[in-house]
Coordinates of C-alpha atoms in Angstrom, one line a residue:
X94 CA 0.0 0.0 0.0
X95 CA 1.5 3.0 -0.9
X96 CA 2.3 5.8 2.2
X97 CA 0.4 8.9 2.8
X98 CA 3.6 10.6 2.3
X99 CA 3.7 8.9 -1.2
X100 CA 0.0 10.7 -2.2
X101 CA 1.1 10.7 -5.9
X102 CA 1.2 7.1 -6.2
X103 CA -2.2 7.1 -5.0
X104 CA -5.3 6.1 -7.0
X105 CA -7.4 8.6 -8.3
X106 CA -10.3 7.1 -6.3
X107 CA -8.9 6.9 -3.0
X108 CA -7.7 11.1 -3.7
X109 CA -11.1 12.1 -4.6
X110 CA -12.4 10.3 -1.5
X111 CA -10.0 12.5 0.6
X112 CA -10.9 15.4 -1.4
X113 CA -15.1 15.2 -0.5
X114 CA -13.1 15.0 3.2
X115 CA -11.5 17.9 2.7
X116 CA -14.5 20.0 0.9
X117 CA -16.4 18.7 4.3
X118 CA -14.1 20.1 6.1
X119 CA -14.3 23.3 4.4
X120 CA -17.9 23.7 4.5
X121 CA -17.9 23.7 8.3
X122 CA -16.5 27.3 8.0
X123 CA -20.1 28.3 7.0
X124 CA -22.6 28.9 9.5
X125 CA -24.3 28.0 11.4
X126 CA -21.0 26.5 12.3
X127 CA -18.1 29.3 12.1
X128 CA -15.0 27.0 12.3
X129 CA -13.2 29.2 10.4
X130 CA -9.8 26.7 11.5
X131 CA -11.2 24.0 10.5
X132 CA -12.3 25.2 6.8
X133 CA -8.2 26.3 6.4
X134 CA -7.4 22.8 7.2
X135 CA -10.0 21.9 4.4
X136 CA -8.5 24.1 1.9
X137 CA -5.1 23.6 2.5
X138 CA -6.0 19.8 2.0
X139 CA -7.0 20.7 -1.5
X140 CA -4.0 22.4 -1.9
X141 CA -2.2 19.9 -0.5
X142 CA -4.3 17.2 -3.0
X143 CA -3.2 19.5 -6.2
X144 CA 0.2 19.3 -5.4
X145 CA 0.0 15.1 -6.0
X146 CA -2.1 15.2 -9.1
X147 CA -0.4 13.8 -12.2
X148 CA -2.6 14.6 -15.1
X149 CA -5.2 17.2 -15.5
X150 CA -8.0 14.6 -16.1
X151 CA -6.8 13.2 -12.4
X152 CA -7.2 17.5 -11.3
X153 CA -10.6 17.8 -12.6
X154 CA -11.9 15.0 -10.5
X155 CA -10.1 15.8 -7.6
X156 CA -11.5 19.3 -7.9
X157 CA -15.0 17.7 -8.4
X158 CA -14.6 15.8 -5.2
X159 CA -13.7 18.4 -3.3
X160 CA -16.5 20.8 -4.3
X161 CA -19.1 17.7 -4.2
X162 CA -17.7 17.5 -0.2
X163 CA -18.2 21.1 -0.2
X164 CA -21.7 22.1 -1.2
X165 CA -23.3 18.9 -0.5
X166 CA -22.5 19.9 3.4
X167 CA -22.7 24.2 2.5
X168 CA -26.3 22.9 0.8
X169 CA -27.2 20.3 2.8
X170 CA -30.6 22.6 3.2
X171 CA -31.7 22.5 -0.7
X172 CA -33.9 19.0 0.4
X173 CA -36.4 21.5 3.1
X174 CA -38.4 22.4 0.0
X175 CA -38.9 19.6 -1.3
X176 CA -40.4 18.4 1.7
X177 CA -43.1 21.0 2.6
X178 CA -45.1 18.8 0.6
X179 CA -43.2 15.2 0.8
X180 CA -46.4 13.2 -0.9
X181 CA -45.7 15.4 -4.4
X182 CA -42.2 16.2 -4.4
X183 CA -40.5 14.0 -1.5
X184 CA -38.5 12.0 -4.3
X185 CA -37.1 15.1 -5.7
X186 CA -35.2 15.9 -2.4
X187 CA -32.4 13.8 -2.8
X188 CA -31.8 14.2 -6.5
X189 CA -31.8 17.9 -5.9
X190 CA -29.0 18.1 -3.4
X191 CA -27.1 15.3 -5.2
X192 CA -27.9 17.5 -8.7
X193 CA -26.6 21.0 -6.7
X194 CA -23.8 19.6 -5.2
X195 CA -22.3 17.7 -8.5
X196 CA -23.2 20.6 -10.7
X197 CA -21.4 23.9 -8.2
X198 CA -18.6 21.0 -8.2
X199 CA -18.3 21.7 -11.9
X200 CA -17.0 25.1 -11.7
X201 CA -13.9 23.8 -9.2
X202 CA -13.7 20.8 -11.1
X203 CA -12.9 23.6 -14.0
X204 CA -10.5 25.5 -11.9
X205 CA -8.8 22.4 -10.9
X206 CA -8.0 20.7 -14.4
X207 CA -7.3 24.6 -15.7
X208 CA -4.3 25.0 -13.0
X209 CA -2.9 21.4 -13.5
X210 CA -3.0 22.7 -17.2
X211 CA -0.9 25.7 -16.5
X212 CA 1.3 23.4 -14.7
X213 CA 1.9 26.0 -11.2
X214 CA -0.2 25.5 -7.6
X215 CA -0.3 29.5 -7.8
X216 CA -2.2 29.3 -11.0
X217 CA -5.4 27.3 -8.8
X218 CA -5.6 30.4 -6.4
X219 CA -6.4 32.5 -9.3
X220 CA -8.9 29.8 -11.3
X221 CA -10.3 28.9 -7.7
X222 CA -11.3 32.8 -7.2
X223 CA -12.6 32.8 -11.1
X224 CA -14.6 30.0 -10.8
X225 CA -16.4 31.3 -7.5
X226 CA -17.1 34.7 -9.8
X227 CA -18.7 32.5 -12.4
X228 CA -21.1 30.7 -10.1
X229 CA -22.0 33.8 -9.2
X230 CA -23.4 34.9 -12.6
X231 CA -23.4 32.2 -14.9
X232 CA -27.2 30.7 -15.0
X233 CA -28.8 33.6 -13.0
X234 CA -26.4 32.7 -10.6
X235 CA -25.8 31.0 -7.3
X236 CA -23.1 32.8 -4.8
X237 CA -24.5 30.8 -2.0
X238 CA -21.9 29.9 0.3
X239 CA -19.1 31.6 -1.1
X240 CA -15.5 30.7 0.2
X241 CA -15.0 34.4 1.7
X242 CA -18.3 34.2 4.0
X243 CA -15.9 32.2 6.2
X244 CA -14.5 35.4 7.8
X245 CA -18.2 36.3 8.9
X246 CA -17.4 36.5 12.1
X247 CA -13.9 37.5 12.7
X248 CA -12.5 41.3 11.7
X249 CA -11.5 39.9 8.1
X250 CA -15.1 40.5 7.1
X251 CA -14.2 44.1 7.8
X252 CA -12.4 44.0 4.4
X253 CA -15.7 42.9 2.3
X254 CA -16.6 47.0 2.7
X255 CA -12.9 47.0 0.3
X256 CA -12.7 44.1 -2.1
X257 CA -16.1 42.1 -1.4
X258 CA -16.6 38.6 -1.2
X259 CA -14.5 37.8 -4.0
X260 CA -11.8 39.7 -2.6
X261 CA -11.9 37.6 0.1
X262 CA -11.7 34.5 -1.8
X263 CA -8.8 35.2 -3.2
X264 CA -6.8 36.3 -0.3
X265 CA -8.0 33.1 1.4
X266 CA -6.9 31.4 -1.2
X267 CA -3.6 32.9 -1.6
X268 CA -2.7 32.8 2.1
X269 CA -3.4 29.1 2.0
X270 CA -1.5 28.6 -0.8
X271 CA 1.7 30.7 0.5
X272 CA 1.6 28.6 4.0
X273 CA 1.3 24.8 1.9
X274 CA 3.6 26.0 -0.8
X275 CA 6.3 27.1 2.5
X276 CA 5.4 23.8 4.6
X277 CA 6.3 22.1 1.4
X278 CA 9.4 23.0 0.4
X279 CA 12.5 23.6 3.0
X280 CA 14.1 26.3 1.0
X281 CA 10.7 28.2 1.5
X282 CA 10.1 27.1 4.8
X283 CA 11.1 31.0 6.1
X284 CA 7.4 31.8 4.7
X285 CA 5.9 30.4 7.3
X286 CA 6.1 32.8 9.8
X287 CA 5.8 35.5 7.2
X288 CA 2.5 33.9 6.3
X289 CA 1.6 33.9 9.8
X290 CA 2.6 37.3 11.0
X291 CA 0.3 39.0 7.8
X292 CA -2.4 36.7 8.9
X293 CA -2.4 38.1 12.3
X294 CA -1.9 41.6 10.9
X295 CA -5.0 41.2 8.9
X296 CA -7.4 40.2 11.8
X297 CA -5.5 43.3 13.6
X298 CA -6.5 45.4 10.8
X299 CA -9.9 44.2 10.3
X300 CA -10.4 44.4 13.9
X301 CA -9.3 48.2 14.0
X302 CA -11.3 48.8 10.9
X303 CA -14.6 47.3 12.6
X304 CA -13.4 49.6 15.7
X305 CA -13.4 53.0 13.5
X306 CA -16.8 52.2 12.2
X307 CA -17.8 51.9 16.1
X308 CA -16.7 55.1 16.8
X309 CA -18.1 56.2 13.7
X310 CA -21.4 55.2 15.0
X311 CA -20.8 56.2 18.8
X312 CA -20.4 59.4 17.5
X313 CA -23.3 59.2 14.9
X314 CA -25.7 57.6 17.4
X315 CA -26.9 60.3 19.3
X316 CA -29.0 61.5 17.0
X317 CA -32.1 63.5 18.2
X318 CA -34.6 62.0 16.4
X319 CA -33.9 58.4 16.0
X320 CA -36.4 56.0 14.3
X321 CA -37.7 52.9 15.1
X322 CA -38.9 50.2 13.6
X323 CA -40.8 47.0 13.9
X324 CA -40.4 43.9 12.4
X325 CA -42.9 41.1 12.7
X326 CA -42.5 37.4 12.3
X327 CA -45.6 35.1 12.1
X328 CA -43.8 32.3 12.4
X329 CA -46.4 30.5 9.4
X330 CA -44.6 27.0 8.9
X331 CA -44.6 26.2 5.4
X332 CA -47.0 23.3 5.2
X333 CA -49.6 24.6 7.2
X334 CA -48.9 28.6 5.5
X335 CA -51.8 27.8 3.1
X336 CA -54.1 26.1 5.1
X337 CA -57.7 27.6 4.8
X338 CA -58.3 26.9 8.2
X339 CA -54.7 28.5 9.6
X340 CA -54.5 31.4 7.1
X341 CA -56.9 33.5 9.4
X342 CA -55.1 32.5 12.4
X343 CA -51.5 34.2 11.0
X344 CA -53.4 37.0 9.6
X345 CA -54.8 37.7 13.0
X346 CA -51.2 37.3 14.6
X347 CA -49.8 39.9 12.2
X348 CA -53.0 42.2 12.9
X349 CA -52.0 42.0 16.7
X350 CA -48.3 42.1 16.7
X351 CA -49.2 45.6 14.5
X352 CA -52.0 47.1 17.0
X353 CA -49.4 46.4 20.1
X354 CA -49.2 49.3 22.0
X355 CA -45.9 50.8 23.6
X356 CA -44.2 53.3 25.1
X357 CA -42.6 54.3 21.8
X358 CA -45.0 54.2 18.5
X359 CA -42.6 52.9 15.5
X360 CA -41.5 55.0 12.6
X361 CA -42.3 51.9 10.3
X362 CA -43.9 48.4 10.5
X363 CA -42.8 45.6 8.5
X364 CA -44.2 42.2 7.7
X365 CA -42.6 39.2 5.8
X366 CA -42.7 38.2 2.5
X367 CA -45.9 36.8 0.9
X368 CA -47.8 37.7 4.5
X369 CA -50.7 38.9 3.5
X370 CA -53.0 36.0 2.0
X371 CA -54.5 37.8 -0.8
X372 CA -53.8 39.2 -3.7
X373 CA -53.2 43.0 -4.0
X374 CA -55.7 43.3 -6.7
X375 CA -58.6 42.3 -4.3
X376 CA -56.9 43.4 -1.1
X377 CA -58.9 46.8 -0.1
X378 CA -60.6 45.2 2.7
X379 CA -57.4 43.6 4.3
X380 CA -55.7 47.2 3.7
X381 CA -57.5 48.9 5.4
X382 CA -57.8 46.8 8.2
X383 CA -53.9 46.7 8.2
X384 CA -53.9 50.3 8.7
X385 CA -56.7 50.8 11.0
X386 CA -54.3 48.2 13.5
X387 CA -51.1 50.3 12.4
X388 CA -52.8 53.8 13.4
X389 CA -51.3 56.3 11.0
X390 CA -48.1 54.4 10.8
X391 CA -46.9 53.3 7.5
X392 CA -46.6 49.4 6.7
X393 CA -44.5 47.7 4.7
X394 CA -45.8 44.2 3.3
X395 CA -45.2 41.2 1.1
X396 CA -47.6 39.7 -1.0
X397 CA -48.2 38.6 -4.4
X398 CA -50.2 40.7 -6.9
X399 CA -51.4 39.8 -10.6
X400 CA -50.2 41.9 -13.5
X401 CA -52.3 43.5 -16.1
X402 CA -50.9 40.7 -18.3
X403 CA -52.5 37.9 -16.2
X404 CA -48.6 36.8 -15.1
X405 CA -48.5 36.8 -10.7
X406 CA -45.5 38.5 -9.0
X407 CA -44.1 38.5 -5.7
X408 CA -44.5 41.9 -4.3
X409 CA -43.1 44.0 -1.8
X410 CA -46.0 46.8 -1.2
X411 CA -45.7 50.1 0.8
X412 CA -48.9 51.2 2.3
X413 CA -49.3 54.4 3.7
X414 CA -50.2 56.2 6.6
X415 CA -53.3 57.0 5.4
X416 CA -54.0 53.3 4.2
X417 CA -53.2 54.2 1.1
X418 CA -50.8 51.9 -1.3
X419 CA -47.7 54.6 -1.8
X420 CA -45.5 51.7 -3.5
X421 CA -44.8 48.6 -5.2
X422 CA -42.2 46.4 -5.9
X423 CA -41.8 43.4 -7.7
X424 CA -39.2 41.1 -7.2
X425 CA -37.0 40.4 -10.4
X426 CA -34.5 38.3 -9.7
X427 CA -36.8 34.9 -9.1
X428 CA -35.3 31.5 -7.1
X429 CA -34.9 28.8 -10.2
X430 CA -37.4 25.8 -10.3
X431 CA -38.9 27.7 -7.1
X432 CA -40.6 30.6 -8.4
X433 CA -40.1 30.0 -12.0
X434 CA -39.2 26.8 -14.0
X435 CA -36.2 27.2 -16.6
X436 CA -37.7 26.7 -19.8
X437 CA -40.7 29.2 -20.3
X438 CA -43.5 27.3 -22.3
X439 CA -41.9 23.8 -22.7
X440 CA -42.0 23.6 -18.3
X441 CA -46.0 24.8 -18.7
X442 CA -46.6 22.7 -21.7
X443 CA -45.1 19.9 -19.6
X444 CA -47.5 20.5 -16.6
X445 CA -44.5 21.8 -14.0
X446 CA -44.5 24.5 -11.8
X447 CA -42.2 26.2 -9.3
X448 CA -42.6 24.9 -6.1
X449 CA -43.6 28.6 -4.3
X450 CA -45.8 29.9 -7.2
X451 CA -49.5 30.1 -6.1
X452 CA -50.6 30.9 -9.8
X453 CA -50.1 29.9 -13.4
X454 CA -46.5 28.7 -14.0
X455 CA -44.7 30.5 -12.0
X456 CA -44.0 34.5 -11.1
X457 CA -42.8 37.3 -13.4
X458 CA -40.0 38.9 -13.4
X459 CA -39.6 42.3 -12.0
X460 CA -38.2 45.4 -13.5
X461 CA -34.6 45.4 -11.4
X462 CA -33.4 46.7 -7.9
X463 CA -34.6 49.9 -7.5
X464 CA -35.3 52.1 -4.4
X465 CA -38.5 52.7 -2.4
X466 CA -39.1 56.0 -0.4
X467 CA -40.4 55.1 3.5
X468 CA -41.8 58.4 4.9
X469 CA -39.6 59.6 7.3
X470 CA -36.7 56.9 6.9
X471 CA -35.5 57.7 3.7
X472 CA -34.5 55.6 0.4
X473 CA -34.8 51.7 1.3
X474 CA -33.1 49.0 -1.2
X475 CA -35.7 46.6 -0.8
X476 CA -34.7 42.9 -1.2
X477 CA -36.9 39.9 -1.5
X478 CA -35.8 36.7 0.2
X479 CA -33.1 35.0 -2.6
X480 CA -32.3 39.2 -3.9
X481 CA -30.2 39.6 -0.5
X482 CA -27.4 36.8 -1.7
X483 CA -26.3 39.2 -5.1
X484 CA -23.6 41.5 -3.6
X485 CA -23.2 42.9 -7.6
X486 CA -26.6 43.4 -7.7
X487 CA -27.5 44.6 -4.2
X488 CA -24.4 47.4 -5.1
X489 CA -25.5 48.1 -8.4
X490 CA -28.4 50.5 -7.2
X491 CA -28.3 54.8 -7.8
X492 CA -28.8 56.8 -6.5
X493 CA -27.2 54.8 -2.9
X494 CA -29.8 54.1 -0.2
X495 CA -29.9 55.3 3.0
X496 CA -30.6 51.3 4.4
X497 CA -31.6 47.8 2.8
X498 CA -34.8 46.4 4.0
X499 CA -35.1 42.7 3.1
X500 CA -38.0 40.9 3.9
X501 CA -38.0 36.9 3.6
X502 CA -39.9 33.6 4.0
X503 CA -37.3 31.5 5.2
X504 CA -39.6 28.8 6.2
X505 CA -38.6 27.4 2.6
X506 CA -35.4 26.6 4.4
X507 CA -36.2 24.3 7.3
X508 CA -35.0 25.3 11.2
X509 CA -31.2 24.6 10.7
X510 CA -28.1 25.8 8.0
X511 CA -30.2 27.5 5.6
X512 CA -31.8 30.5 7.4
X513 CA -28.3 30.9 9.8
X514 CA -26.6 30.8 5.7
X515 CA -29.0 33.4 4.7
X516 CA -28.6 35.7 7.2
X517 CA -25.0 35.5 7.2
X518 CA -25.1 36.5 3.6
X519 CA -27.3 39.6 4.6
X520 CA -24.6 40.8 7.4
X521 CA -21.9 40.7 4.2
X522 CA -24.3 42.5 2.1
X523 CA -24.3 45.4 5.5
X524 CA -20.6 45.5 5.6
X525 CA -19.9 45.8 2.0
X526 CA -22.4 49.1 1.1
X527 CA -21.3 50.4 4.9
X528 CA -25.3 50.3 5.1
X529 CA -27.9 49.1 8.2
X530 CA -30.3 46.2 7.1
X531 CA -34.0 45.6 8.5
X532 CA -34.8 42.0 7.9
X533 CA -38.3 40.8 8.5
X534 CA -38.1 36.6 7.7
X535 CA -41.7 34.6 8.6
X536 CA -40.0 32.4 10.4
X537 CA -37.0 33.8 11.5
X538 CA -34.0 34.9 11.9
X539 CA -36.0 38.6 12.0
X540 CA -33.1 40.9 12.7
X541 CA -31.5 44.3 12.9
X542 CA -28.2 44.8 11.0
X543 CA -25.8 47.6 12.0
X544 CA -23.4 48.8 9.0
X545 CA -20.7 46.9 10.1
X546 CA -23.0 43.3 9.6
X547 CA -23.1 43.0 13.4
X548 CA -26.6 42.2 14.9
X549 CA -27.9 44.7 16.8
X550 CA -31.3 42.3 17.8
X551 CA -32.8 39.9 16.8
X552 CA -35.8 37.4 16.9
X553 CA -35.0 33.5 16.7
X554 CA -36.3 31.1 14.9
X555 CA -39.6 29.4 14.9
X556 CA -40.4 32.4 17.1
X557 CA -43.6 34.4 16.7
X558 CA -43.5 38.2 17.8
X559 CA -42.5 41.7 17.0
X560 CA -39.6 43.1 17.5
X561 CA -39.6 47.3 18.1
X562 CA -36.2 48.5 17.4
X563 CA -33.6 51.8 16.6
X564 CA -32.8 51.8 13.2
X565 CA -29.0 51.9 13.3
X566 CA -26.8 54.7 11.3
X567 CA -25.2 54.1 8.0
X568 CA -21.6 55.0 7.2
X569 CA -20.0 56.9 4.0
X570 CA -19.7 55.2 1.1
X571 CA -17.4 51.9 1.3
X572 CA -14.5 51.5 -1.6
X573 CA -16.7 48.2 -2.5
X574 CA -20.0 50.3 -2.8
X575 CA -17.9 52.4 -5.4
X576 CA -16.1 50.0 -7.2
X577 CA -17.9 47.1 -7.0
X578 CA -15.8 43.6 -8.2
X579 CA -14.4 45.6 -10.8
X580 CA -11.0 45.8 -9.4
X581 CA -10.8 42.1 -8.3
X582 CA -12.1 40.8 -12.1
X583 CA -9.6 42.6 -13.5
X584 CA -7.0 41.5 -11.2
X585 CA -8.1 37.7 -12.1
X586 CA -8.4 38.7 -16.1
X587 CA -4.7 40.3 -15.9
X588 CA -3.6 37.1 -13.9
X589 CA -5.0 34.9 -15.8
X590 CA -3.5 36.3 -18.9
X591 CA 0.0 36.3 -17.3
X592 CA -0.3 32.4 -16.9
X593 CA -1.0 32.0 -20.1
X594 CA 1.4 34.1 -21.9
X595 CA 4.0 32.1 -19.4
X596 CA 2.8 29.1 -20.8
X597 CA 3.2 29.8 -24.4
X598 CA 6.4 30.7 -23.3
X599 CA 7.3 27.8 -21.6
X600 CA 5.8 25.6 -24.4
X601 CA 7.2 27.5 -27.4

């Protein structure tokens, strides 16, 4: 049997299998478990793997392996819709995660075989970082999970507010790299304690960055006419959200939780997505009840609406003080095979719909992002459920808002990773636009989100109540919020280039 220390003599079976360990063991830097150690082992076991490939057919399936470890654990969620109604699409659930995990695999799989290509361990930092850009746009898109979010909490996030999430990839990537490459070779060995000292000094810096922006907002915070907010959360399990007889009974929760009366009356008051149980069409009734329990206070709502065109759409509406609807949003960018099936007319001509649409075939599409106006709080990005996980997108907005308000039905998600991954993807979305975030979620986790992604409260999940709570300060605009990914794509273009001029090089 040949020895561990021998890993390039091993078969490519028994390297993939410690590759799905290591991608484990990387996925366990996502919440809701936050061992950030433990996903640096991870990756500097697929570093370690590379480094013992032979061919670059060997590389892509070792890259597979290692991403198939990686999302199957990072996604382990994707079954919890398929479930809501087990006797119709129960079957589905394991095909779906086994489908997500070996298709996001694809992309490192990709980056893999491309750096064994190029022939130099530095060139799979760059591909690595690329291929996490391209998941994040290719298809729609899916930047779930993304290798940066390990940082979440530690003062490294700090940096998102400069390079983003992609930024972070790649110095995670890179540091990784420097400290296997050094452990690897004696001549280089001296790294290691390089590596390790600019470790440490980031977490210092991010740390002292994360500090400003406290004293930013000590100084900020004593403003003389703060507002307040508050969020409810139903707490409408999925399965029983639609129930004839238990729609009344949430609607009557949410009518309560808005009439509550306390020492301070809120600014705002905000329900989850899709709360309402009618359509806005048909709605004046339930409007004006909604604003008889808010008493002159303006509400923000979620529920679905149908177009002129006949097509349904998952709305965000702002009703006014007067009862009056001042606003409507309509989400655009829609969850696939949930609230739309890929495929337009051959889906509906083929009887299949997305498993949250209540009408026809699915919803329609928004127009874009674009900015609300709350009376009295100012420009609100508004971001419904699966819009939060776009940093491009959410960044993308002009003129900039003065805070994001995102409300969710994250009972889609079941009780465990999925929700904790979702809100941990709103907190980035806070620290990279230097911008507070008001998160209503059905279900939970309902929270406040200071500008520098810390929560400020928060209701827990499977939790029904109201939260009433100060709408925290935002901060000048962050280098991200100005530059976007724009310096980090081009940084991976002008890379990539390099390699492959080297190569031709090399080869010619």
């Amino acid at each position: 049997m040949p020895r561990v220390t021998d890993l390039a003599g091993w078969p490519t079976r028994r390297k993939m299998l410690l590759a799905v360990v290591g991608g484990a063991l990387t996925g366990l830097g996502q919440a809701p478990f936050g061992l950030v150690w433990l996903a640096l082992i991870g990756l500097a076991g697929g570093f370690w793997l590379f480094q013992n490939i032979t061919t670059t057919r060997q590389a892509g399936w070792i890259g597979w392996a290692f991403g198939v470890g990686y999302f199957a654990l990072v996604l382990n969620w994707i079954v919890e819709p398929f479930l809501v109604d087990i006797a119709t699409y129960g079957w589905m659930a394991p095909f779906a995660l086994i489908g997500m995990a070996a298709g996001m695999a694809l992309f490192w799989a990709l980056a893999f075989w491309l750096a064994r290509w190029q022939g130099r361990s530095i060139a799979l930092v760059v591909f690595w970082t690329g291929a996490e850009v391209l998941r994040s746009v290719i298809l729609t898109g899916f930047p779930w999970g993304l290798l940066g979010y390990i940082w979440l909490d530690t003062g490294i996030a700090q940096f998102a507010s400069l390079i983003g999430p992609h930024g972070l990839t790649l110095l995670t990537l890179a540091g990784v790299w420097a400290l296997v490459t050094a452990l690897g070779h004696r001549k280089r060995i001296i790294l290691v304690p390089v590596v390790v000292i600019v470790g440490a000094g980031l977490l210092y810096l991010g740390n002292g960055q994360a500090a400003s922006k406290l004293l930013y907002l000590a100084k900020n915070g004593g403003n003389s006419d703060p507002k307040f907010v508050r969020i409810i959360q139903t707490n409408a399990p999925q399965h029983e959200k639609w129930n004839r007889e238990m729609i009344p009974v949430f609607f009557d929760r949410n009518l309560q939780f808005t009439a509550a009366v306390t020492e301070r009356k809120p600014n705002l008051i905000i329900w989850p997505e899709t709360s309402v149980p009618y359509l806005l069409n048909s709605a004046e009734g339930a409007l004006q009840v909604i604003a008889d329990a808010a008493d002159g206070v303006p509400v923000v709502l979620g529920m679905q609406r149908r177009g002129e065109e006949g097509q349904y759409y998952n709305s965000l509406v702002v009703l006014g003080a007067d009862g009056v609807v001042a606003d409507v949003y309509d989400k655009s960018h829609l969850v696939p095979f949930g609230e739309y099936m890929p495929g337009g007319w051959l889906a509906a001509k083929l009887g299949l719909t997305g498993l949250a649409a209540q009408g026809g075939f699915g919803f329609g599409s928004g127009d874009g992002l674009r900015l609300v106006d709350i009376p009295g709080l100012g420009r609100a990005l508004p971001l419904i459920c699966y819009e939060a996980i776009f940093p491009e997108e959410v960044g993308g907005v002009t003129p900039r808002p003065d805070w994001l308000l995102q409300i969710t039905n994250d009972a889609w998600f079941g009780n465990l990773a999925g929700p904790q991954q979702h809100l941990a993807q709103a907190r980035f979305r806070a620290i990279e636009q230097g911008l507070p975030m008001v998160r209503a979620a059905n279900t939970g986790i309902s929270a406040t989100i200071d500008a520098r992604g810390e929560i400020t409260a928060q209701l827990g999940l499977g939790v029904a109540g109201y939260l009433d709570v100060k709408l925290p300060h935002g901060l000048p605009p962050t280098l991200y919020s100005r530059t976007g990914d724009l310096p980090v794509n081009l940084l991976l273009i002008v890379a990539t280039a390099a390699l492959f001029l080297k190569r031709r090089r090399l080869i010619g």
